[in-house]
Coordinates of C-alpha atoms (C1' of nucleotides) in Angstrom, one line a residue:
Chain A
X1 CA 68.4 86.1 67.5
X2 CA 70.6 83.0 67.8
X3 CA 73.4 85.1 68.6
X4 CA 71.5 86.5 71.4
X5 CA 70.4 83.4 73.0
X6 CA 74.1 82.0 72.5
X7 CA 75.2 85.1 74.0
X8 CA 72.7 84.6 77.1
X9 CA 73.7 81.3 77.4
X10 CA 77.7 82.5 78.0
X11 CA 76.8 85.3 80.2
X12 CA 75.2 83.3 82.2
X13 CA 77.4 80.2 82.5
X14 CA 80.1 83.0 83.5
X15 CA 77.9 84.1 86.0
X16 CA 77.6 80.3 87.1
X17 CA 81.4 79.6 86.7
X18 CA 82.2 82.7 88.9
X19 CA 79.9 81.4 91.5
X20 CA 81.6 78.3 91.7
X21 CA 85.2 79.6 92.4
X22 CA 83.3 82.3 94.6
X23 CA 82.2 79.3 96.7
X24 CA 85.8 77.8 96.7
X25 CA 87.1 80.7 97.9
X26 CA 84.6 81.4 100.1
X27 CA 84.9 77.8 101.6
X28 CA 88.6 78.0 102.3
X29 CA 89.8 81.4 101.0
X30 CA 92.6 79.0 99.5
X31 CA 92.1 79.0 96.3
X32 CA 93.5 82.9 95.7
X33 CA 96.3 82.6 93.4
X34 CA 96.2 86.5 93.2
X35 CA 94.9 86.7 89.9
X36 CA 90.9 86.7 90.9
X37 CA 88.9 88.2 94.5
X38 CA 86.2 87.8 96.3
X39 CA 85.3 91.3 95.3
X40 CA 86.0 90.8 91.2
X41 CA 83.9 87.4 91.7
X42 CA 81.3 89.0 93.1
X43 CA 80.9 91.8 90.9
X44 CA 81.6 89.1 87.7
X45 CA 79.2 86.9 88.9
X46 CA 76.3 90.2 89.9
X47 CA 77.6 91.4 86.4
X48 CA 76.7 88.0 84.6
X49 CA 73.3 87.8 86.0
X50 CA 72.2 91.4 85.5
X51 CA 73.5 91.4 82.0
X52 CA 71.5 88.0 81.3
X53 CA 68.2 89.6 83.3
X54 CA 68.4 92.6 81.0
X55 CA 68.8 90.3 77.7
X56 CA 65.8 88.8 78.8
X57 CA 64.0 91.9 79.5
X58 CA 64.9 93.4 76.2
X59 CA 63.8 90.1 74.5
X60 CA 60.5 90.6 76.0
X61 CA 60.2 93.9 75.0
X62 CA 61.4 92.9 71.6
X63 CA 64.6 94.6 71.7
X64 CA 66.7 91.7 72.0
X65 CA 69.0 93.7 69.5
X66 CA 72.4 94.0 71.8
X67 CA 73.3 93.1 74.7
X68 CA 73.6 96.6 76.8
X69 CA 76.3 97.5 78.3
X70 CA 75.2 97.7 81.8
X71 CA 72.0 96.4 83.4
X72 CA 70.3 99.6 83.7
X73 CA 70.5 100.3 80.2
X74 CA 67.0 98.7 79.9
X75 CA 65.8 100.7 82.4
X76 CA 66.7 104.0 80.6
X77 CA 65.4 103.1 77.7
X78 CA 62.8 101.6 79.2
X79 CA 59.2 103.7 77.8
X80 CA 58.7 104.6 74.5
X81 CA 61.5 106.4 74.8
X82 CA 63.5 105.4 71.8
X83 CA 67.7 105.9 71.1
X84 CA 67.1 109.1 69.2
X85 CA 64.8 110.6 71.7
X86 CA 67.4 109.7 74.6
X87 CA 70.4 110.9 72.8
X88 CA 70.1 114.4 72.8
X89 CA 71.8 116.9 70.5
X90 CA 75.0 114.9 69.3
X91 CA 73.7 113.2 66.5
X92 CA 75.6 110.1 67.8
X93 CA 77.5 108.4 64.7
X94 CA 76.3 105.6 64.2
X95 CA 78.2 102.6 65.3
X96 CA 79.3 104.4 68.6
X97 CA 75.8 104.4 70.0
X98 CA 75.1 105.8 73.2
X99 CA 78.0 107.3 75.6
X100 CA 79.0 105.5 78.2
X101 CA 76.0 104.1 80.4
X102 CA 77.4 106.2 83.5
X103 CA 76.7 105.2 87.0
X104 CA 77.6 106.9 90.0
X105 CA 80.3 105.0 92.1
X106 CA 79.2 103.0 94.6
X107 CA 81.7 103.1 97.8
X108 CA 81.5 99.2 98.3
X109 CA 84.7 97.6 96.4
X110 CA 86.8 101.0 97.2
X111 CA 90.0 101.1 99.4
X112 CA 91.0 104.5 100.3
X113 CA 94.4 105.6 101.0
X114 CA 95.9 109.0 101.8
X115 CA 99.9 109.1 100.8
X116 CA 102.4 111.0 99.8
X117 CA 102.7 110.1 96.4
X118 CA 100.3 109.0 94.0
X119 CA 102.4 106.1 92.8
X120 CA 101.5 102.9 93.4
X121 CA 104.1 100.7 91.0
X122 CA 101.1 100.4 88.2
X123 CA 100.6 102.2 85.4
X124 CA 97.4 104.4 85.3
X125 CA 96.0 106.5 82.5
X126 CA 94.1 109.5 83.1
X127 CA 90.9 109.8 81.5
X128 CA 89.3 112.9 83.3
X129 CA 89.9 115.4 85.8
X130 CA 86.9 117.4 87.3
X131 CA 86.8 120.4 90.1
X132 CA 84.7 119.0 93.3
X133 CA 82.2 120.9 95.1
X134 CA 84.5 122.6 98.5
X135 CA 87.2 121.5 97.0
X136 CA 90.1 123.4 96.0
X137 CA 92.1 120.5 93.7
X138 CA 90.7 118.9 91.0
X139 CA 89.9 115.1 91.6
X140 CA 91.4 113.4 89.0
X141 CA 90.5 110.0 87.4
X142 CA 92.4 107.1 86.5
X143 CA 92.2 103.7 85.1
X144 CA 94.3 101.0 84.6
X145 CA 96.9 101.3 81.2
X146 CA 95.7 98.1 80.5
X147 CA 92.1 98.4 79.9
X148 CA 92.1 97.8 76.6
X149 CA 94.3 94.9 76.0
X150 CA 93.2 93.2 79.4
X151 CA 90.1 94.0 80.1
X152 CA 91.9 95.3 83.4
X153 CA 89.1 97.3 85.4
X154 CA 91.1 98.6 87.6
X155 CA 90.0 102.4 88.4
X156 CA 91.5 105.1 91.4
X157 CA 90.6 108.7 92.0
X158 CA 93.5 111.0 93.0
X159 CA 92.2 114.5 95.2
X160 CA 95.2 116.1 96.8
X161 CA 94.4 117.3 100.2
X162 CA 93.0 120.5 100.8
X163 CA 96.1 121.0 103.9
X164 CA 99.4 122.2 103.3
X165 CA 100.6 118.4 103.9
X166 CA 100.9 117.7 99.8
X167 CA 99.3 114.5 100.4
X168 CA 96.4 112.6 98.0
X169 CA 93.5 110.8 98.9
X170 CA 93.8 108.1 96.8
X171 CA 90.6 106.0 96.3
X172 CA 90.9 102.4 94.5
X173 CA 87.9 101.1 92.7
X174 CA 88.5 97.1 91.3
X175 CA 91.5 95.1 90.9
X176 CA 94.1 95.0 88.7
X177 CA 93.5 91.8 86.5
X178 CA 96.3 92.3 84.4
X179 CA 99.0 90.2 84.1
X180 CA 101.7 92.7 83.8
X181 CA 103.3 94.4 86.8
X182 CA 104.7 97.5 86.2
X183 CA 107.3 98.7 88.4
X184 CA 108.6 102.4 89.6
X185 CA 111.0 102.9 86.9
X186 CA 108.4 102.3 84.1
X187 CA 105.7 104.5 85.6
X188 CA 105.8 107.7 86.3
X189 CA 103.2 110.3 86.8
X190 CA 103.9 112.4 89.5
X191 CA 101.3 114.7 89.5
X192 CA 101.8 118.5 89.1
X193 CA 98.6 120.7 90.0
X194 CA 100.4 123.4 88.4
X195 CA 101.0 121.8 85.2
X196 CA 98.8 119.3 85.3
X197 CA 100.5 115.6 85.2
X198 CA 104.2 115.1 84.3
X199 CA 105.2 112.6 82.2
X200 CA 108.5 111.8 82.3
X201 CA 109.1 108.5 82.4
X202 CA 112.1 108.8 84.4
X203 CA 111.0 111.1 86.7
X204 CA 110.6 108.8 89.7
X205 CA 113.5 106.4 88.8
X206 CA 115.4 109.5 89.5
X207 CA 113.9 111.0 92.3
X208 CA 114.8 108.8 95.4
X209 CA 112.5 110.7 97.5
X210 CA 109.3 110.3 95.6
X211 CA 110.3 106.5 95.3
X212 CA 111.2 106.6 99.4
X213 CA 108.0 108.2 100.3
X214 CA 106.3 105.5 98.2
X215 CA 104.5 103.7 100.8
X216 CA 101.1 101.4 100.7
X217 CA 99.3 100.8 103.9
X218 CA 97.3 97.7 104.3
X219 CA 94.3 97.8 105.8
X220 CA 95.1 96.1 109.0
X221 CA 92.8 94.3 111.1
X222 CA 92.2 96.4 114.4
X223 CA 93.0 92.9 116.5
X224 CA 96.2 93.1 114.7
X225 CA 96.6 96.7 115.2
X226 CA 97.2 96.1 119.5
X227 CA 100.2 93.8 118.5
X228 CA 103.6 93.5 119.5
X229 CA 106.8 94.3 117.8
X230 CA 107.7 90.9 117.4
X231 CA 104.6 90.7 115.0
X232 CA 106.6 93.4 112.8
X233 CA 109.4 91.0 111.9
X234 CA 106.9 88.6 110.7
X235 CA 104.6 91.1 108.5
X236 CA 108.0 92.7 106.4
X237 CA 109.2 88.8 106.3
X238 CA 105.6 88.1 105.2
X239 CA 105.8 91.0 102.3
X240 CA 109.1 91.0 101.3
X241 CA 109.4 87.7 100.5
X242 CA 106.1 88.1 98.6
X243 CA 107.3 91.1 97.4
X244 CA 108.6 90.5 93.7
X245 CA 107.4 94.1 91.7
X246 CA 108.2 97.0 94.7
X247 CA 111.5 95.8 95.1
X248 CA 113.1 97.9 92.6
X249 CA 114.5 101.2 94.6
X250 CA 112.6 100.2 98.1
X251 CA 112.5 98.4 100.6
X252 CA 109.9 96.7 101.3
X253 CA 110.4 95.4 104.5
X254 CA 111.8 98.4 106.0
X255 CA 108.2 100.2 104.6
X256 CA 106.2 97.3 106.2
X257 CA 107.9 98.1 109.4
X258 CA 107.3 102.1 108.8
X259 CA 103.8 101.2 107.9
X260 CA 103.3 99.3 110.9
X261 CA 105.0 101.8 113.4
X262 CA 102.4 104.4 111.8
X263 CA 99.4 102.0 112.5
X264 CA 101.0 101.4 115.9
X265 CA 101.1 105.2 116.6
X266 CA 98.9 107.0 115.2
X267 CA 95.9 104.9 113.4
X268 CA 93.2 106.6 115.2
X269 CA 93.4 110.3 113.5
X270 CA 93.6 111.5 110.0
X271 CA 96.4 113.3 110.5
X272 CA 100.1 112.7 111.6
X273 CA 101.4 109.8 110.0
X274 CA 102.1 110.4 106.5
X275 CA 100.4 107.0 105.4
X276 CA 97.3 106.2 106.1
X277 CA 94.2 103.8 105.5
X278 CA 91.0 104.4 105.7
X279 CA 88.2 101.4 105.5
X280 CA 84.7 102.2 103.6
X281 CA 82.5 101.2 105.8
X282 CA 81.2 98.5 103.8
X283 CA 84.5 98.0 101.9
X284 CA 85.7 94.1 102.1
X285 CA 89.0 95.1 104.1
X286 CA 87.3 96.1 107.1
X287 CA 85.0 92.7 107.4
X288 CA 87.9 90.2 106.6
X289 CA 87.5 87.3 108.6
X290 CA 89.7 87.0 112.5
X291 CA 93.9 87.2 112.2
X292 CA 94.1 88.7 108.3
X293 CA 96.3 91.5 107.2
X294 CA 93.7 92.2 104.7
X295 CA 95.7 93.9 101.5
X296 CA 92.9 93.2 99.0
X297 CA 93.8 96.4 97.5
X298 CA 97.3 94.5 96.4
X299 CA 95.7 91.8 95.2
X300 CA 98.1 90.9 92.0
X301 CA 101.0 92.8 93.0
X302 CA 102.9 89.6 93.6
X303 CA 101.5 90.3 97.8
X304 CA 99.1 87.5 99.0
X305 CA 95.4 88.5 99.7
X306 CA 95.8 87.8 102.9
X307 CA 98.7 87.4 105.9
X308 CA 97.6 84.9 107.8
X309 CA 98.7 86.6 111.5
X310 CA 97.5 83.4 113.1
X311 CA 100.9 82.4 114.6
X312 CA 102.0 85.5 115.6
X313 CA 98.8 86.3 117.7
X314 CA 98.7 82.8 119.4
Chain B
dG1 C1' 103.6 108.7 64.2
dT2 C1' 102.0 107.1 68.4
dA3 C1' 100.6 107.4 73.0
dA4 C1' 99.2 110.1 76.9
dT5 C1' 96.9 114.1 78.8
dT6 C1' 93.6 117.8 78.7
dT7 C1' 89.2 119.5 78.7
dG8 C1' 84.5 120.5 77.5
dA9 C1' 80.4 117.9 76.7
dC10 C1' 77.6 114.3 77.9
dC11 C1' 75.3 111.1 81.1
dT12 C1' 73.5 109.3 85.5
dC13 C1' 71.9 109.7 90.0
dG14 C1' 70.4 111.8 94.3
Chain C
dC1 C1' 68.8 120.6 88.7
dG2 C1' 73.4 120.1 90.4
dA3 C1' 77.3 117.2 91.3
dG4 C1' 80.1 113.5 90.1
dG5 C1' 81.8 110.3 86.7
dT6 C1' 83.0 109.3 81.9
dC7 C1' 83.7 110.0 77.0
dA8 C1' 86.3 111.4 73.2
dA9 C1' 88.2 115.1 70.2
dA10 C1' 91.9 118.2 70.5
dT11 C1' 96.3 119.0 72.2
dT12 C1' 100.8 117.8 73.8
dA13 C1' 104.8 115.0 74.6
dC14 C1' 107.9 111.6 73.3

DNA sequence: GTAATTTGACCTCG
DNA sequence: CGAGGTCAAATTAC
């Protein structure tokens, strides 16, 4: 039981540490060394408190056993419902407990793209695949490679698009809090609906065209969007000096321009350009404060959060 | 032998 | 109850 309370205790100092370097980047967005977000803080900090509520809960119902893995643990097991009961068939061994504590996805702390390619310079491991209702292609499900060792909780959904364009909707969930950056010639799944995913390791290094059509859209403020050309310069100077992990085989400031030529086009349909952003509707990208080129969904690829456009739109 | 992918079962939620 | 998301044993690739 003194474990428990000891574990309480860190869970919720977490909680309380997040909170204070939620508030410091909240108060100037400043300090954002690209290793932590808004978003992760948020969810760390929500994370910390439900996880010390449900301790609490479980101490009062005299459960105080383990810490569950998610908050609504306690509410499943909630009753007199006991493990057994809820664990039907399998006979569960006995150290691996319950399967996951599954919840549905909510669509705040997504960024969805649609691009050619499903690489994005970091390497993902598949973990499911599932056919969706009116839905020809499977969706498939990724998370980061480094999970395990990092605790990365970094997570996308790949769906290739029902036209004949060969394009994914690609759908981000979490950042990437692992240290590593991976580049294009170390990973390269290039998926194959066919055959399901390849996995040669070299195919991208060797395809110039899938490493050409690699492109990342930002999710660019629609102020921004009305700008001029001379705002171009500054974004690609503005990435590619940033830019230390997609510089291998691309170019990022020739994609930066592309990417902004696309927004400058075509931004209001889903179809035409090749690259394309869509904000959640509650996602953080499309609330970022006045003048950002929000690319929270780069956060740690050696890009700043944020592009401060300031200058340019003055 | 190790790591990644596949795939059917399991779990949660609407 | 069905759909979507995840797990983990089996399979495959390197």
């Amino acid at each position: 039981m003194e474990k428990n309370k000891k574990r309480l205790n860190e869970t919720l100092i977490k909680g309380e540490d997040s909170a204070k370097k939620l508030q410091a980047l909240l108060c100037r967005r400043a300090y954002n060394d690209g290793s932590v977000s808004v978003e992760d803080l948020v969810m760390e900090i929500l994370g910390s408190f439900s996880r010390g509520l449900s301790m609490l809960r479980s101490c009062d119902s005299g459960e105080f056993a383990g810490a569950p893995a998610s908050p609504d643990m306690t509410l499943a097991t909630s009753g007199d419902q006991t493990p057994e009961v809820k664990n039907r068939k399998k006979p569960a061994p006995a150290l691996k407990e319950r399967r996951g504590c599954y919840k549905r996805r909510r669509t705040i702390d997504s960024r969805v793209i649609t691009s050619v390619t499903i690489e994005d310079g970091y390497a993902w491991r598949k973990y499911g695949q599932k056919m969706i209702l009116n839905s020809q292609s499977p969706r498939c499900y990724y998370r980061c490679t480094h999970k395990p060792d990092h605790g990365c909780k970094a997570q996308k959904q790949v769906q290739k698009l029902e036209d004949e364009s060969n394009m994914y909707h690609i759908t981000y969930f979490g950042h990437h809090t692992c240290p590593t950056l991976n580049n294009f010639s170390h990973s390269g799944v290039v998926l194959d609906f066919n055959g399901g995913a390849s996995k040669n390791p070299h195919s991208l290094s060797n395809s110039p065209s899938a490493i050409t059509n690699f492109q990342v859209q930002p999710s660019i403020k629609q102020e921004v969007e009305s700008k001029t050309q001379s705002t171009d310069v500054s974004v690609s100077d503005n990435v590619s000096s940033a830019n230390d992990g997609y510089s291998h085989n691309s170019s990022p400031a020739l994609e930066w321009n592309e990417i902004w030529q696309h927004n400058q086009l075509g931004s209001s349909g889903h179809e035409g350009p090749p690259f394309m952003w869509f904000d959640n509707e509650d996602s953080c990208a499309s609330t970022s404060s006045h003048g950002y080129l929000d690319m929270d969904f780069l956060n740690n690829d050696g890009f700043s959060s944020d592009f401060l456009f300031d200058e340019v739109l003055s």
